[in-house]
Short mmCIF file of C-alpha atoms in Angstrom, two decimals:
data_model
loop_
_atom_site.label_atom_id
_atom_site.label_comp_id
_atom_site.label_asym_id
_atom_site.label_seq_id
_atom_site.Cartn_x
_atom_site.Cartn_y
_atom_site.Cartn_z
CA MET R 182 19.51 33.78 10.36
CA ILE R 183 18.76 30.13 8.82
CA ASP R 184 21.45 28.97 7.00
CA LEU R 185 19.79 27.52 3.33
CA ASN R 186 21.97 24.74 3.07
CA ASP R 187 20.71 23.29 6.97
CA HIS R 188 17.34 24.54 5.60
CA ASN R 189 17.53 21.83 2.56
CA VAL R 190 18.61 19.03 4.79
CA TYR R 191 15.92 19.50 6.70
CA MET R 192 13.65 19.24 3.86
CA ARG R 193 15.43 16.23 2.64
CA ALA R 194 14.68 14.46 5.45
CA ALA R 195 11.27 16.07 5.54
CA LEU R 196 10.99 14.61 2.16
CA ALA R 197 12.48 10.81 2.84
CA GLU R 198 9.95 10.47 5.79
CA ALA R 199 6.93 11.27 3.24
CA GLN R 200 8.66 8.79 0.44
CA VAL R 201 8.36 6.26 3.57
CA ALA R 202 4.58 7.06 4.34
CA ALA R 203 4.37 6.56 0.47
CA GLU R 204 5.51 2.67 -0.18
CA ALA R 205 3.53 2.37 2.43
CA GLY R 206 0.22 3.40 1.40
CA GLU R 207 -0.17 6.08 4.05
CA VAL R 208 -0.67 9.82 2.77
CA PRO R 209 2.84 11.20 1.32
CA VAL R 210 3.66 13.54 4.11
CA GLY R 211 7.06 13.84 6.48
CA ALA R 212 8.15 16.24 9.11
CA VAL R 213 11.12 16.59 11.24
CA ILE R 214 11.61 18.61 14.26
CA VAL R 215 14.71 20.42 14.70
CA ALA R 216 16.27 21.84 18.17
CA ALA R 217 19.97 23.69 18.36
CA GLY R 218 20.43 22.84 14.91
CA ARG R 219 20.12 18.76 14.80
CA ILE R 220 17.13 16.76 14.05
CA ILE R 221 15.43 15.39 16.83
CA ALA R 222 12.44 13.58 16.10
CA ARG R 223 11.31 12.88 12.47
CA SER R 224 7.74 10.44 11.25
CA HIS R 225 5.56 10.19 8.75
CA ASN R 226 1.40 9.82 8.21
CA LEU R 227 0.86 6.47 9.81
CA THR R 228 -3.37 7.19 9.81
CA GLU R 229 -3.79 4.07 7.88
CA LEU R 230 -1.51 1.88 9.37
CA LEU R 231 -3.17 3.25 13.25
CA VAL R 232 -6.54 3.53 11.97
CA ASP R 233 -5.95 6.94 13.86
CA VAL R 234 -7.32 10.05 11.70
CA THR R 235 -4.99 11.78 14.89
CA ALA R 236 -2.00 9.87 13.52
CA HIS R 237 -0.47 12.70 11.28
CA ALA R 238 3.37 12.74 10.40
CA GLU R 239 3.27 16.44 11.86
CA ILE R 240 1.65 14.86 15.58
CA GLN R 241 3.81 11.65 15.40
CA ALA R 242 7.48 13.65 15.18
CA ILE R 243 5.95 16.44 17.81
CA THR R 244 5.40 13.56 19.98
CA ALA R 245 8.66 12.01 19.54
CA ALA R 246 10.15 15.33 20.32
CA SER R 247 8.56 15.41 23.63
CA ASN R 248 9.82 11.88 24.49
CA TYR R 249 13.46 12.88 23.40
CA LEU R 250 13.05 16.07 25.25
CA GLY R 251 11.51 14.41 28.19
#
């Protein structure tokens, strides 16, 4: 069962990433990846900065999680 308190923590972290994106002139989307109850990766949209249409928050977070997990 999902603990809603944990869910709120994760959503706030994703929203904080979205805020970083917005402040950088990006589309305000953030993402976090959670494993075993802890955030192992986080990112935000980087499409404008990297001039890369694939640099969406979720793709960046998946890449970071993959690097973290090896």
